[in-house]
PDB file of C-alpha atoms and ligand atoms in Angstrom:
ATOM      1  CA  UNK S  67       0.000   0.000   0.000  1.00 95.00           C
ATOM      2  CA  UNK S  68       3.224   2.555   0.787  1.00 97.00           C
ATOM      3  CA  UNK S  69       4.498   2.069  -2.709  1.00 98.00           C
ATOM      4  CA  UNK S  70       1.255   2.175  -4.337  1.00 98.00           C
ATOM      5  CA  UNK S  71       0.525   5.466  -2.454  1.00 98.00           C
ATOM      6  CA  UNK S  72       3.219   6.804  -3.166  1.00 98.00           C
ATOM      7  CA  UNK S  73       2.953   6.178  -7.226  1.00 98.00           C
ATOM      8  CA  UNK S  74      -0.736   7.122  -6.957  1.00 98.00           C
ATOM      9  CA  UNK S  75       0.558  10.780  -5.630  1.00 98.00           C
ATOM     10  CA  UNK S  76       2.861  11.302  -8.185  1.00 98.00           C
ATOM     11  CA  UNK S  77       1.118  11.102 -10.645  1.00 98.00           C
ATOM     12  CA  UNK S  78      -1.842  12.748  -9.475  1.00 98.00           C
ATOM     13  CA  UNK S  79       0.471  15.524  -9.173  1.00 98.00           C
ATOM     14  CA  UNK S  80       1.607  15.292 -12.568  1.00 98.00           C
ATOM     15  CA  UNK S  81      -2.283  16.310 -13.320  1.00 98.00           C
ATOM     16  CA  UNK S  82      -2.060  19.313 -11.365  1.00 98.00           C
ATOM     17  CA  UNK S  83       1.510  20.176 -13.234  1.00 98.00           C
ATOM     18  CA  UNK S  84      -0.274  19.514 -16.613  1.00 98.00           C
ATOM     19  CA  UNK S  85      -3.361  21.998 -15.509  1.00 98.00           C
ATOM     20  CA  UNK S  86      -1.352  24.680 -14.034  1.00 97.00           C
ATOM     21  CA  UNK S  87       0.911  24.582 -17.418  1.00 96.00           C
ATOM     22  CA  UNK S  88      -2.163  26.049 -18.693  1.00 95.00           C
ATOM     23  CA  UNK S  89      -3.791  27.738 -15.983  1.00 94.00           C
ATOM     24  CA  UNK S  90      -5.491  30.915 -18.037  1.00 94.00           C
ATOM     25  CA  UNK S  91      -7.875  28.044 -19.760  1.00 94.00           C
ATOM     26  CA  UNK S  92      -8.402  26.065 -16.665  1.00 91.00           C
ATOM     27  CA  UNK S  93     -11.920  26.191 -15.982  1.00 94.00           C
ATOM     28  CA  UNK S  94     -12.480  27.907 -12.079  1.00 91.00           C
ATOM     29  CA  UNK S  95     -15.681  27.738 -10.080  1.00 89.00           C
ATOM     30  CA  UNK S  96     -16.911  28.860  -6.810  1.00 89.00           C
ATOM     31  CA  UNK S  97     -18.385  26.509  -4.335  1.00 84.00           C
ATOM     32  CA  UNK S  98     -18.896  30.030  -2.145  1.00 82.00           C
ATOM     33  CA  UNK S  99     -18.018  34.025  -2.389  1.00 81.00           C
ATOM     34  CA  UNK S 100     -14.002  33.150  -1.627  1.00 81.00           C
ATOM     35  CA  UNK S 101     -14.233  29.001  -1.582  1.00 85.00           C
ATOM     36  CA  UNK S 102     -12.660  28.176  -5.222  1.00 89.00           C
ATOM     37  CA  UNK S 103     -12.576  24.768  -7.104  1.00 90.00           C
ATOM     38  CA  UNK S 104     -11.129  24.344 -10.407  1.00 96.00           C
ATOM     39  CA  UNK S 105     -11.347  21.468 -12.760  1.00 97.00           C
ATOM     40  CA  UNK S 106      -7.921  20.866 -11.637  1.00 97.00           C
ATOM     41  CA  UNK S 107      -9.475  19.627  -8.362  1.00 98.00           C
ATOM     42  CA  UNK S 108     -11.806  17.111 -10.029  1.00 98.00           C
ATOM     43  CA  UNK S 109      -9.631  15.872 -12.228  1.00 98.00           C
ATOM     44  CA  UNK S 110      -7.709  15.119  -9.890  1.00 98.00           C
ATOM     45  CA  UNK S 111      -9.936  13.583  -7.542  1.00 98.00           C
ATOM     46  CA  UNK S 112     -11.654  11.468 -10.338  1.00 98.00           C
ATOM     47  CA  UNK S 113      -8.061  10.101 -11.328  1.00 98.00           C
ATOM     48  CA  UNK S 114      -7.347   9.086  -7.030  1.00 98.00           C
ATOM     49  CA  UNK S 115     -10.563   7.594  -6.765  1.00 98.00           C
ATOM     50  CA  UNK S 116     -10.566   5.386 -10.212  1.00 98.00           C
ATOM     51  CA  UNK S 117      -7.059   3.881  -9.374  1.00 98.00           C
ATOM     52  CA  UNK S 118      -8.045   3.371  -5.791  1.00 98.00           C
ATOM     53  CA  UNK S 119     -11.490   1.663  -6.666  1.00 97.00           C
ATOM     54  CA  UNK S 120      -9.526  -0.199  -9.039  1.00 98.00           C
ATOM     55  CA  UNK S 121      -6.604  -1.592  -7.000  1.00 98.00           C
ATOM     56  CA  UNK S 122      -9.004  -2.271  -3.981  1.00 97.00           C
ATOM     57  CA  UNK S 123     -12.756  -2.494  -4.695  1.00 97.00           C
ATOM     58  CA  UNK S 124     -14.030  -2.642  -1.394  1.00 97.00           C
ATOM     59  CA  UNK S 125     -11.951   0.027   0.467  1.00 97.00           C
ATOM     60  CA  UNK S 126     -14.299   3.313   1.226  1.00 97.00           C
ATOM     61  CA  UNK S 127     -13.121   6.975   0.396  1.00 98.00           C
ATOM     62  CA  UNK S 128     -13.863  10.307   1.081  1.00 97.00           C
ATOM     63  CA  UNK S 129     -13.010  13.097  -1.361  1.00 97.00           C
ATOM     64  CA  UNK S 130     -13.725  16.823  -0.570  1.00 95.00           C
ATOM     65  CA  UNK S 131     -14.868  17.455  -4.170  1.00 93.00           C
ATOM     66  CA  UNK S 132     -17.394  14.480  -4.820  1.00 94.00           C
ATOM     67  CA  UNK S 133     -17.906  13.427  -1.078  1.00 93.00           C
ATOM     68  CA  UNK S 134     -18.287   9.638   0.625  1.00 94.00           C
ATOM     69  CA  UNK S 135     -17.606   6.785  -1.832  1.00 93.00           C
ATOM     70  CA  UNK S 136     -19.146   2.917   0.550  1.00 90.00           C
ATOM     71  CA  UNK S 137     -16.689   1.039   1.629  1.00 91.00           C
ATOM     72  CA  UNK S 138     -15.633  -0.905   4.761  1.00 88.00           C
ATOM     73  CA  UNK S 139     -12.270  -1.290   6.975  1.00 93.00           C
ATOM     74  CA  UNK S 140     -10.034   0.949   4.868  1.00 98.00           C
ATOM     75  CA  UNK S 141     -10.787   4.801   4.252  1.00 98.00           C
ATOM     76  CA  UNK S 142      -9.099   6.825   1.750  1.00 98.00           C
ATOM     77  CA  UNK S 143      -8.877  10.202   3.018  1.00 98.00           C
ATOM     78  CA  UNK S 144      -8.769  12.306  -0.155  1.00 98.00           C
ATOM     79  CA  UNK S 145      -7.733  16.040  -0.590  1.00 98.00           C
ATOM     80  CA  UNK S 146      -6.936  16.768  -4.310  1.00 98.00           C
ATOM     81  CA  UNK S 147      -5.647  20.087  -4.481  1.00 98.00           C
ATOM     82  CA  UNK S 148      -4.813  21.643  -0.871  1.00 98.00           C
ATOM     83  CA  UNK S 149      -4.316  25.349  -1.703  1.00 97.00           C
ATOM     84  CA  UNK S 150      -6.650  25.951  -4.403  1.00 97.00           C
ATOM     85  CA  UNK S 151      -6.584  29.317  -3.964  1.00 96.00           C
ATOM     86  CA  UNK S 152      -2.501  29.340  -4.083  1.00 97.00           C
ATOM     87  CA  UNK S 153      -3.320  27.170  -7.360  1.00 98.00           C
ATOM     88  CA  UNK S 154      -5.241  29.815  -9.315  1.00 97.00           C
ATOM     89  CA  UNK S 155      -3.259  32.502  -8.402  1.00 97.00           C
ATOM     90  CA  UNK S 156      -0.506  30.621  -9.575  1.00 97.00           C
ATOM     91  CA  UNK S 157       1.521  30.568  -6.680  1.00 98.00           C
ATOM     92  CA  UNK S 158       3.918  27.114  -5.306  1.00 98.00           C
ATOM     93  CA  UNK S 159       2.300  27.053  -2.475  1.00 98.00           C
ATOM     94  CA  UNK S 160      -0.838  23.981  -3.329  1.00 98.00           C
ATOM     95  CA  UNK S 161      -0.428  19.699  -2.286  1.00 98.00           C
ATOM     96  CA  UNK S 162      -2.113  16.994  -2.943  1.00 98.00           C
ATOM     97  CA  UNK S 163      -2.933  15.425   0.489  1.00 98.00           C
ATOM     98  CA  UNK S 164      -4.331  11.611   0.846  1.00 98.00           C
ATOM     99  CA  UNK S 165      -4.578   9.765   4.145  1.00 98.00           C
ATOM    100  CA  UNK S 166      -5.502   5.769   4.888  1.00 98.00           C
ATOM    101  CA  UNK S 167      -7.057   4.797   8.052  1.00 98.00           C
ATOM    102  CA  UNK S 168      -8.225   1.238   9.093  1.00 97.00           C
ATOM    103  CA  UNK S 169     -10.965   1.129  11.437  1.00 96.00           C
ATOM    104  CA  UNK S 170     -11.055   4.946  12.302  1.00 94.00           C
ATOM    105  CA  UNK S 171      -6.984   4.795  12.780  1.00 96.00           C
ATOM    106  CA  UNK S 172      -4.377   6.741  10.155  1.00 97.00           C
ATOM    107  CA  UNK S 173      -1.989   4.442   8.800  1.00 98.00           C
ATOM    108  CA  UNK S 174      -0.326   6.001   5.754  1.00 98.00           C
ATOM    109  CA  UNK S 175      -0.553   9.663   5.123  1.00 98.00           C
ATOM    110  CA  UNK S 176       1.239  11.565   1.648  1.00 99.00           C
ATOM    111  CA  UNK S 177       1.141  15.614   1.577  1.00 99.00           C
ATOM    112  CA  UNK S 178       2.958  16.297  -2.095  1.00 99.00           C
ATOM    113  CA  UNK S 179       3.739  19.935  -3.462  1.00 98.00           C
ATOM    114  CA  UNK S 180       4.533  19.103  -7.201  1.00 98.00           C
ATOM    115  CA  UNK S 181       5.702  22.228  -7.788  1.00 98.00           C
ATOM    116  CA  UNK S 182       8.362  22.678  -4.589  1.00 98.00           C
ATOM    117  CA  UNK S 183       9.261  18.744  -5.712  1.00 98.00           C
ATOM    118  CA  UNK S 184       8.183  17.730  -1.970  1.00 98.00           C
ATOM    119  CA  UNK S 185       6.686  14.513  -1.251  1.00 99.00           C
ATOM    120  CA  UNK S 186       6.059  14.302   2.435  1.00 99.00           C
ATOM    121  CA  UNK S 187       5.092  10.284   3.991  1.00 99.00           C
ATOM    122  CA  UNK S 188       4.405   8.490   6.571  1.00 98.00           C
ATOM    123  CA  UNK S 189       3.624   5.287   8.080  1.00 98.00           C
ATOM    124  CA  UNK S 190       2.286   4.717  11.691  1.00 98.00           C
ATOM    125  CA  UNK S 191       4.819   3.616  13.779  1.00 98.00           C
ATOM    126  CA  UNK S 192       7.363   3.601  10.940  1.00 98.00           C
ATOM    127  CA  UNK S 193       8.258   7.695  11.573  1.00 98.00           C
ATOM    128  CA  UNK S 194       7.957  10.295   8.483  1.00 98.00           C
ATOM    129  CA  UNK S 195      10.351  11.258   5.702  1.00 99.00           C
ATOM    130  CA  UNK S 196      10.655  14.085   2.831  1.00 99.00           C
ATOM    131  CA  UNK S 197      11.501  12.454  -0.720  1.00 98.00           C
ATOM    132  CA  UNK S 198      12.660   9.057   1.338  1.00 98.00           C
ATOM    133  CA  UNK S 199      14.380  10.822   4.227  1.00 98.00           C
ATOM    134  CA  UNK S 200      13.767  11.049   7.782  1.00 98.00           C
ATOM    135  CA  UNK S 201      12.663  13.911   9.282  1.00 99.00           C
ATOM    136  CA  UNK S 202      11.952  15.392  12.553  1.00 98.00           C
ATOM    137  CA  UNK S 203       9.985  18.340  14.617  1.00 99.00           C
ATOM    138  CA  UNK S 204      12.863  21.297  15.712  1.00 98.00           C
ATOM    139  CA  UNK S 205      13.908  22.049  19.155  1.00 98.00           C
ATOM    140  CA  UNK S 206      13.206  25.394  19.467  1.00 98.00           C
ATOM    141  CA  UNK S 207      11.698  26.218  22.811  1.00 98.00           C
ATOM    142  CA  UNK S 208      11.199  30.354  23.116  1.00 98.00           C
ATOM    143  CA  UNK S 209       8.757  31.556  20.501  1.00 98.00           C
ATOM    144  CA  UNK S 210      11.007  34.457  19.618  1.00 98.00           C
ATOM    145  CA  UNK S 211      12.670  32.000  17.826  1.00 98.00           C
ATOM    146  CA  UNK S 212       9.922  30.216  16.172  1.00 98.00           C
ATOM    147  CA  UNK S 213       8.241  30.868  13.207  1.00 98.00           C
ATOM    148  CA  UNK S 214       4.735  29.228  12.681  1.00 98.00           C
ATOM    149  CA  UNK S 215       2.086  29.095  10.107  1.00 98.00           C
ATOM    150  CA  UNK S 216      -1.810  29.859   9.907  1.00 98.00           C
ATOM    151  CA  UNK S 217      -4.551  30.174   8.097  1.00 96.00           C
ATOM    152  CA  UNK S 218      -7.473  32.107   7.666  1.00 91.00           C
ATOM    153  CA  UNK S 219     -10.594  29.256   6.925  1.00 83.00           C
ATOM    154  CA  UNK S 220     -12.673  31.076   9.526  1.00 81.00           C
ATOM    155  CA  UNK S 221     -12.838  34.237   7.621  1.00 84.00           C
ATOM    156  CA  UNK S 222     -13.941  32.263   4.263  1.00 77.00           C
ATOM    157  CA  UNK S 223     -16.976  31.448   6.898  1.00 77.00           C
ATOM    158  CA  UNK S 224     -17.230  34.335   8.173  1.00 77.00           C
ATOM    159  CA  UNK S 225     -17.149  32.875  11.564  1.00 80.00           C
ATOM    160  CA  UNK S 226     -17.821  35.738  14.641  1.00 81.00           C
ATOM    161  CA  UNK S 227     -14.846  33.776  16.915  1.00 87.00           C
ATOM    162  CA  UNK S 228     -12.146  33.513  14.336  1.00 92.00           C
ATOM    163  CA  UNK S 229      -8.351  33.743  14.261  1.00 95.00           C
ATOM    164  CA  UNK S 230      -7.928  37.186  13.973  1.00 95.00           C
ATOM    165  CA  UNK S 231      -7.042  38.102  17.773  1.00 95.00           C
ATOM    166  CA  UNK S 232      -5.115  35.012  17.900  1.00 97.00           C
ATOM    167  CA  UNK S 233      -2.812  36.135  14.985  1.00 97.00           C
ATOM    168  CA  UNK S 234      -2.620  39.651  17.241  1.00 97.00           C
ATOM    169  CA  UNK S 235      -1.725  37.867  19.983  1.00 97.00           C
ATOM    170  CA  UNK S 236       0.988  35.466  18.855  1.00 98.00           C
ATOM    171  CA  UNK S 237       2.732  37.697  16.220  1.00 98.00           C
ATOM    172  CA  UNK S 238       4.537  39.754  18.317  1.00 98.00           C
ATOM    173  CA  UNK S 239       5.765  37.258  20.245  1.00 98.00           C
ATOM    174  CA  UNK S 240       7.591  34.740  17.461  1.00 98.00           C
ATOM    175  CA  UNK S 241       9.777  35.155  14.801  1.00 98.00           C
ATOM    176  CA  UNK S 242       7.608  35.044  12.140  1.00 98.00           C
ATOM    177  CA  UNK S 243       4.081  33.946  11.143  1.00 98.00           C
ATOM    178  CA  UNK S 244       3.280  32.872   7.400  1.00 98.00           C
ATOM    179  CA  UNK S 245      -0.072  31.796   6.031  1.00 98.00           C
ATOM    180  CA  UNK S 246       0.726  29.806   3.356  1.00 97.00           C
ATOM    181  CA  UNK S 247      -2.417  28.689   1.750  1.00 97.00           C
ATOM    182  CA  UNK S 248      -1.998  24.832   2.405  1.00 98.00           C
ATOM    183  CA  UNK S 249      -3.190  23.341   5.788  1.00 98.00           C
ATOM    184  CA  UNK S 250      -1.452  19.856   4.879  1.00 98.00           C
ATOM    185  CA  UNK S 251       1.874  21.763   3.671  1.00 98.00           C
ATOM    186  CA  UNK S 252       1.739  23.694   7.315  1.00 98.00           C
ATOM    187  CA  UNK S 253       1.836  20.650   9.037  1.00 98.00           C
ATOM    188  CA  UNK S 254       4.809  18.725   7.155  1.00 99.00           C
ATOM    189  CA  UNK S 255       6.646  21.793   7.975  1.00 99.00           C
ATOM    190  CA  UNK S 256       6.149  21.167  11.727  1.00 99.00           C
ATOM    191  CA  UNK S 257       6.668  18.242  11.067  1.00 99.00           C
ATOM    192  CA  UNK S 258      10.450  18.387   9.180  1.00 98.00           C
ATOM    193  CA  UNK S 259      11.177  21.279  11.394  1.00 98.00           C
ATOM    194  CA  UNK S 260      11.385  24.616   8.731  1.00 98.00           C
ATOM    195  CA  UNK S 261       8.699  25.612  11.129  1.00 99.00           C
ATOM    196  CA  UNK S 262       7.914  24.984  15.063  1.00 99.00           C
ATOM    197  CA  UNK S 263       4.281  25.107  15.628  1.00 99.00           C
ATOM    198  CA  UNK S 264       1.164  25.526  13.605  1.00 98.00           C
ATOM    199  CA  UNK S 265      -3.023  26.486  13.951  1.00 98.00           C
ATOM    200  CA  UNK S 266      -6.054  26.912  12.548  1.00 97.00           C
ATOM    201  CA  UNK S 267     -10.145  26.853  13.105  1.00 96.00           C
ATOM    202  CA  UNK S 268     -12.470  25.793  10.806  1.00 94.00           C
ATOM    203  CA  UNK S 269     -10.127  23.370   8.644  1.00 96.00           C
ATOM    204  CA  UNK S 270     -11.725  20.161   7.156  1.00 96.00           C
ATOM    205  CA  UNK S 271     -10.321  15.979   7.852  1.00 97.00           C
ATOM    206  CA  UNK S 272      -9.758  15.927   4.268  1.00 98.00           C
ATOM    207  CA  UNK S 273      -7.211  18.986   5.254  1.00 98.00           C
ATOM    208  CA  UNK S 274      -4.847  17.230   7.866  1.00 98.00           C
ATOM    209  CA  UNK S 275      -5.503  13.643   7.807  1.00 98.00           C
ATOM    210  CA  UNK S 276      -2.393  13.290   6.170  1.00 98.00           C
ATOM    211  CA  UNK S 277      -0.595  15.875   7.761  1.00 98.00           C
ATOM    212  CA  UNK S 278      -1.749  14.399  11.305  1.00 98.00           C
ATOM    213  CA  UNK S 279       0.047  11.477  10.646  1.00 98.00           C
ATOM    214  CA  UNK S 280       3.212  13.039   9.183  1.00 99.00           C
ATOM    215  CA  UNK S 281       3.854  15.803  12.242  1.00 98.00           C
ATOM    216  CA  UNK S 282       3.143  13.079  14.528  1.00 98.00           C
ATOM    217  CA  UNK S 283       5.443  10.047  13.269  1.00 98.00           C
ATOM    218  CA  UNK S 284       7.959  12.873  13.286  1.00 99.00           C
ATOM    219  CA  UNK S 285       7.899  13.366  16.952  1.00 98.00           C
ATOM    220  CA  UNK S 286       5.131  16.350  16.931  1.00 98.00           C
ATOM    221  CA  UNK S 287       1.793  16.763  18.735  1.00 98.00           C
ATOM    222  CA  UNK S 288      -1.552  17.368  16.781  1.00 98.00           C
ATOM    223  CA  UNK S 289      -4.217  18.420  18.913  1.00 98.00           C
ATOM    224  CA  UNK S 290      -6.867  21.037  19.453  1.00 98.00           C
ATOM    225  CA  UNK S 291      -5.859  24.475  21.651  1.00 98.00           C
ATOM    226  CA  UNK S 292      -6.283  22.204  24.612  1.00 97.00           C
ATOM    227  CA  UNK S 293      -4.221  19.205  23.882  1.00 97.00           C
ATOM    228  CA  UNK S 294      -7.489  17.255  23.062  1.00 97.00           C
ATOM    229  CA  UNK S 295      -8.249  15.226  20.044  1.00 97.00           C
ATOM    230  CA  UNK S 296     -11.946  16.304  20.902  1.00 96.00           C
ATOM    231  CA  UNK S 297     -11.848  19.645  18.766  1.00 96.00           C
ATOM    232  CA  UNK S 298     -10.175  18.166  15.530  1.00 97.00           C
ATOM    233  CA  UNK S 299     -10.218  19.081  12.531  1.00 96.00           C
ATOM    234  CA  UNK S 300     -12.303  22.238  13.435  1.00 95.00           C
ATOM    235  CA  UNK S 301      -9.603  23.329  15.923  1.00 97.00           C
ATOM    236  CA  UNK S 302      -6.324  22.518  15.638  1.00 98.00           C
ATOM    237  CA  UNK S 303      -2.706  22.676  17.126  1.00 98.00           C
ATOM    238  CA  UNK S 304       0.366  21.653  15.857  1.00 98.00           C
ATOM    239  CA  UNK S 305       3.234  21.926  17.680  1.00 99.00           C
ATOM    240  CA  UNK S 306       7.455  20.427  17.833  1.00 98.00           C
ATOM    241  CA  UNK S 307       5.809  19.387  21.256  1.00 98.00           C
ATOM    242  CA  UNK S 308       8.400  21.547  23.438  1.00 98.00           C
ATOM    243  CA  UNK S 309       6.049  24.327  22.381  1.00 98.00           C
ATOM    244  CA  UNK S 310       3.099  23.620  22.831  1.00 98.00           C
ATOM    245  CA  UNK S 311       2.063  24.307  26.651  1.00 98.00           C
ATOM    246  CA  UNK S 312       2.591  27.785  25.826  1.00 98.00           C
ATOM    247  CA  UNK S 313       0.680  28.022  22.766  1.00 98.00           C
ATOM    248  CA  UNK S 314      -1.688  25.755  24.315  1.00 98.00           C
ATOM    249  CA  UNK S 315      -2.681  28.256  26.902  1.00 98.00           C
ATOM    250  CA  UNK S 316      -2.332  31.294  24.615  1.00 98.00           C
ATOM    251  CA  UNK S 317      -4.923  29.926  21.991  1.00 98.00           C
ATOM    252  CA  UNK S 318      -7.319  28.488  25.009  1.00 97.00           C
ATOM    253  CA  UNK S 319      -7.434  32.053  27.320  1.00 95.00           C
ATOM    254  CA  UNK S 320      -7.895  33.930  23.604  1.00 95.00           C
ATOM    255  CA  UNK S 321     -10.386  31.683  21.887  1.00 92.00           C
ATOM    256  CA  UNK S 322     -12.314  31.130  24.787  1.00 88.00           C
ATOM    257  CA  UNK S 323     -12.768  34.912  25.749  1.00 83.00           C
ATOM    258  CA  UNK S 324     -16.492  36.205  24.402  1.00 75.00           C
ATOM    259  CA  UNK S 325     -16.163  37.852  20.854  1.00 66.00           C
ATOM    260  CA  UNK S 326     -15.957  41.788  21.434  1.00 65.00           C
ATOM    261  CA  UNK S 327     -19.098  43.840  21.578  1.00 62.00           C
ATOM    262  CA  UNK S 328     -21.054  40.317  22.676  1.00 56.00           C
ATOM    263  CA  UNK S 329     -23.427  40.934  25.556  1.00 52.00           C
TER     264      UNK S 329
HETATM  265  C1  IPD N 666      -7.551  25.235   2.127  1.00 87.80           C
HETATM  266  C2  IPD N 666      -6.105  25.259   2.579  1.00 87.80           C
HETATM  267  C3  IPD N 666      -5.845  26.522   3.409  1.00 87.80           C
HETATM  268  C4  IPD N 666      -6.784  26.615   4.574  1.00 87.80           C
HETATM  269  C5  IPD N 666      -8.225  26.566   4.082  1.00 87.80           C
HETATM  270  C6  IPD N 666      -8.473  25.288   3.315  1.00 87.80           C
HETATM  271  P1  IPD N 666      -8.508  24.016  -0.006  1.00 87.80           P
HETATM  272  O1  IPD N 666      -7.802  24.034   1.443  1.00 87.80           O
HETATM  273  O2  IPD N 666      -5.852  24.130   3.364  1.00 87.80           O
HETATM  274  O3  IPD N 666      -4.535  26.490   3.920  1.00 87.80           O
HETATM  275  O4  IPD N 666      -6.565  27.798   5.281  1.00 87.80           O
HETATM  276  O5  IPD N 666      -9.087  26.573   5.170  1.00 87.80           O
HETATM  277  O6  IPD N 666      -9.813  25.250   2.847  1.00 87.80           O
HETATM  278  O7  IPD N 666      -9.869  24.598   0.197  1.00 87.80           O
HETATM  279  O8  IPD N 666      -7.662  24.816  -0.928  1.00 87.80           O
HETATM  280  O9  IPD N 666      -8.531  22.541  -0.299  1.00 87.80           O
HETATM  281 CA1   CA N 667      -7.924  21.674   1.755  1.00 87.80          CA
HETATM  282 CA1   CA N 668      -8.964  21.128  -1.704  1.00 87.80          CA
END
């Protein structure tokens, strides 16, 4: 199933290469005002789910584009393009993500950015690698020296409680903070250390199934602001796991506060 996962996201990528070499034709619709899908996505999607189907018949599948596909035991967790806003706007940062549980659990998770050339795996138990090698979370402890990575789903929503004051909060306090446009990407950088800690509301499982798996095979924690698997994927926290009592209790006092002006 590794190798097969791993040719399956190849080429899939491949796809999205061949549409972005001719992105000003590529057909772009919206699902809402700022929620994009292109026919990038469901190409890609459609070419995931035939091979799966045909290499194993009875495993189930979820895609985001064309939803729950029956199944039993195995579940292909499928996000075609991650980024698809980074895709139209032609930018690198967009990754094909595709996770495998059995019986609820993540076994094999793949994040690949065909552009950057990064193919990001791993196997439970069996740690995480980028293009075949090991990597692991950083050691940085004092958030002036960490940079992390959001995103800004909640806005797309319009949600009341969103990440706004958390950005305000945490920005002056690390290095940096980049919002990348790729949930799954965000976490494989926690996870090979280019980046220390990582969080988001309002994110999808399609979004960090794989990602999950990757940050924590490479010695990470994956959790929501209070170190719970409860609040997944809605909520979610990724740290190098030396940071994440601070953050922890930054995100928690913040997020839990009433929204301003509320009675
Ligand atoms: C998006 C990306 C982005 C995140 C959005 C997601 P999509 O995925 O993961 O980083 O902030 O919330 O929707 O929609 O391009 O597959
Ligand atoms: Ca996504
Ligand atoms: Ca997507």
């Amino acid at each position: 199933m590794y190798n097969f996962l791993k040719q399956l996201i190849t080429e899939a990528g491949d796809i999205a290469l061949a549409h972005k070499a001719r992105l000003a034709d590529v057909q772009v619709t919206r699902k809402s005002e700022k929620d994009l899908v292109t026919e990038a996505d469901v190409a890609v999607e459609n070419f995931l789910i035939e091979h799966i189907q045909q290499q194993y018949p009875d495993h189930a599948i979820v895609g985001e584009e064309s939803g729950s596909h029956a199944g039993a035991d195995y579940r292909w967790i499928i996000d075609p393009i991650d980024g698809t806003t980074s895709f139209v706007h032609d930018l690198p940062f967009f990754s094909i993500s595709i996770a495998l549980e059995k019986s609820g659990e993540p076994f094999l998770g793949a994040v690949y950015a065909p552009v950057l050339g990064e193919l990001f795996m791993a196997e439970k138990g069996k740690g995480a690698t980028l293009n075949g090698n090991p990597i692991r979370v950083s050691d940085r402890s004092v958030l002036s020296d960490c940079v992390m990575t959001t995103g800004l789903a909640c806005l797309r929503q319009n949600l009341e409680r969103n990440n706004l004051p958390l950005m305000a909060a945490l920005a002056p306090k690390l290095r940096g903070l980049r919002i990348l446009g790729s949930a799954a990407m965000d976490l494989c950088y926690v996870a090979c250390g280019r980046t220390d800690a990582s969080w988001e509301l309002n994110l999808n499982i399609h979004d960090i199934a794989a990602g999950m798996l990757i940050a924590t095979e490479a010695g990470g924690t994956v959790t929501d602001f209070s170190g719970q698997p409860e609040g997944l994927p809605k909520q979610i926290l990724a740290t190098n796991g030396i940071v994440f009592s601070e953050m922890s209790n930054i995100l928690s006092t913040i997020h839990n506060q009433p929204p301003e002006n509320s009675p």
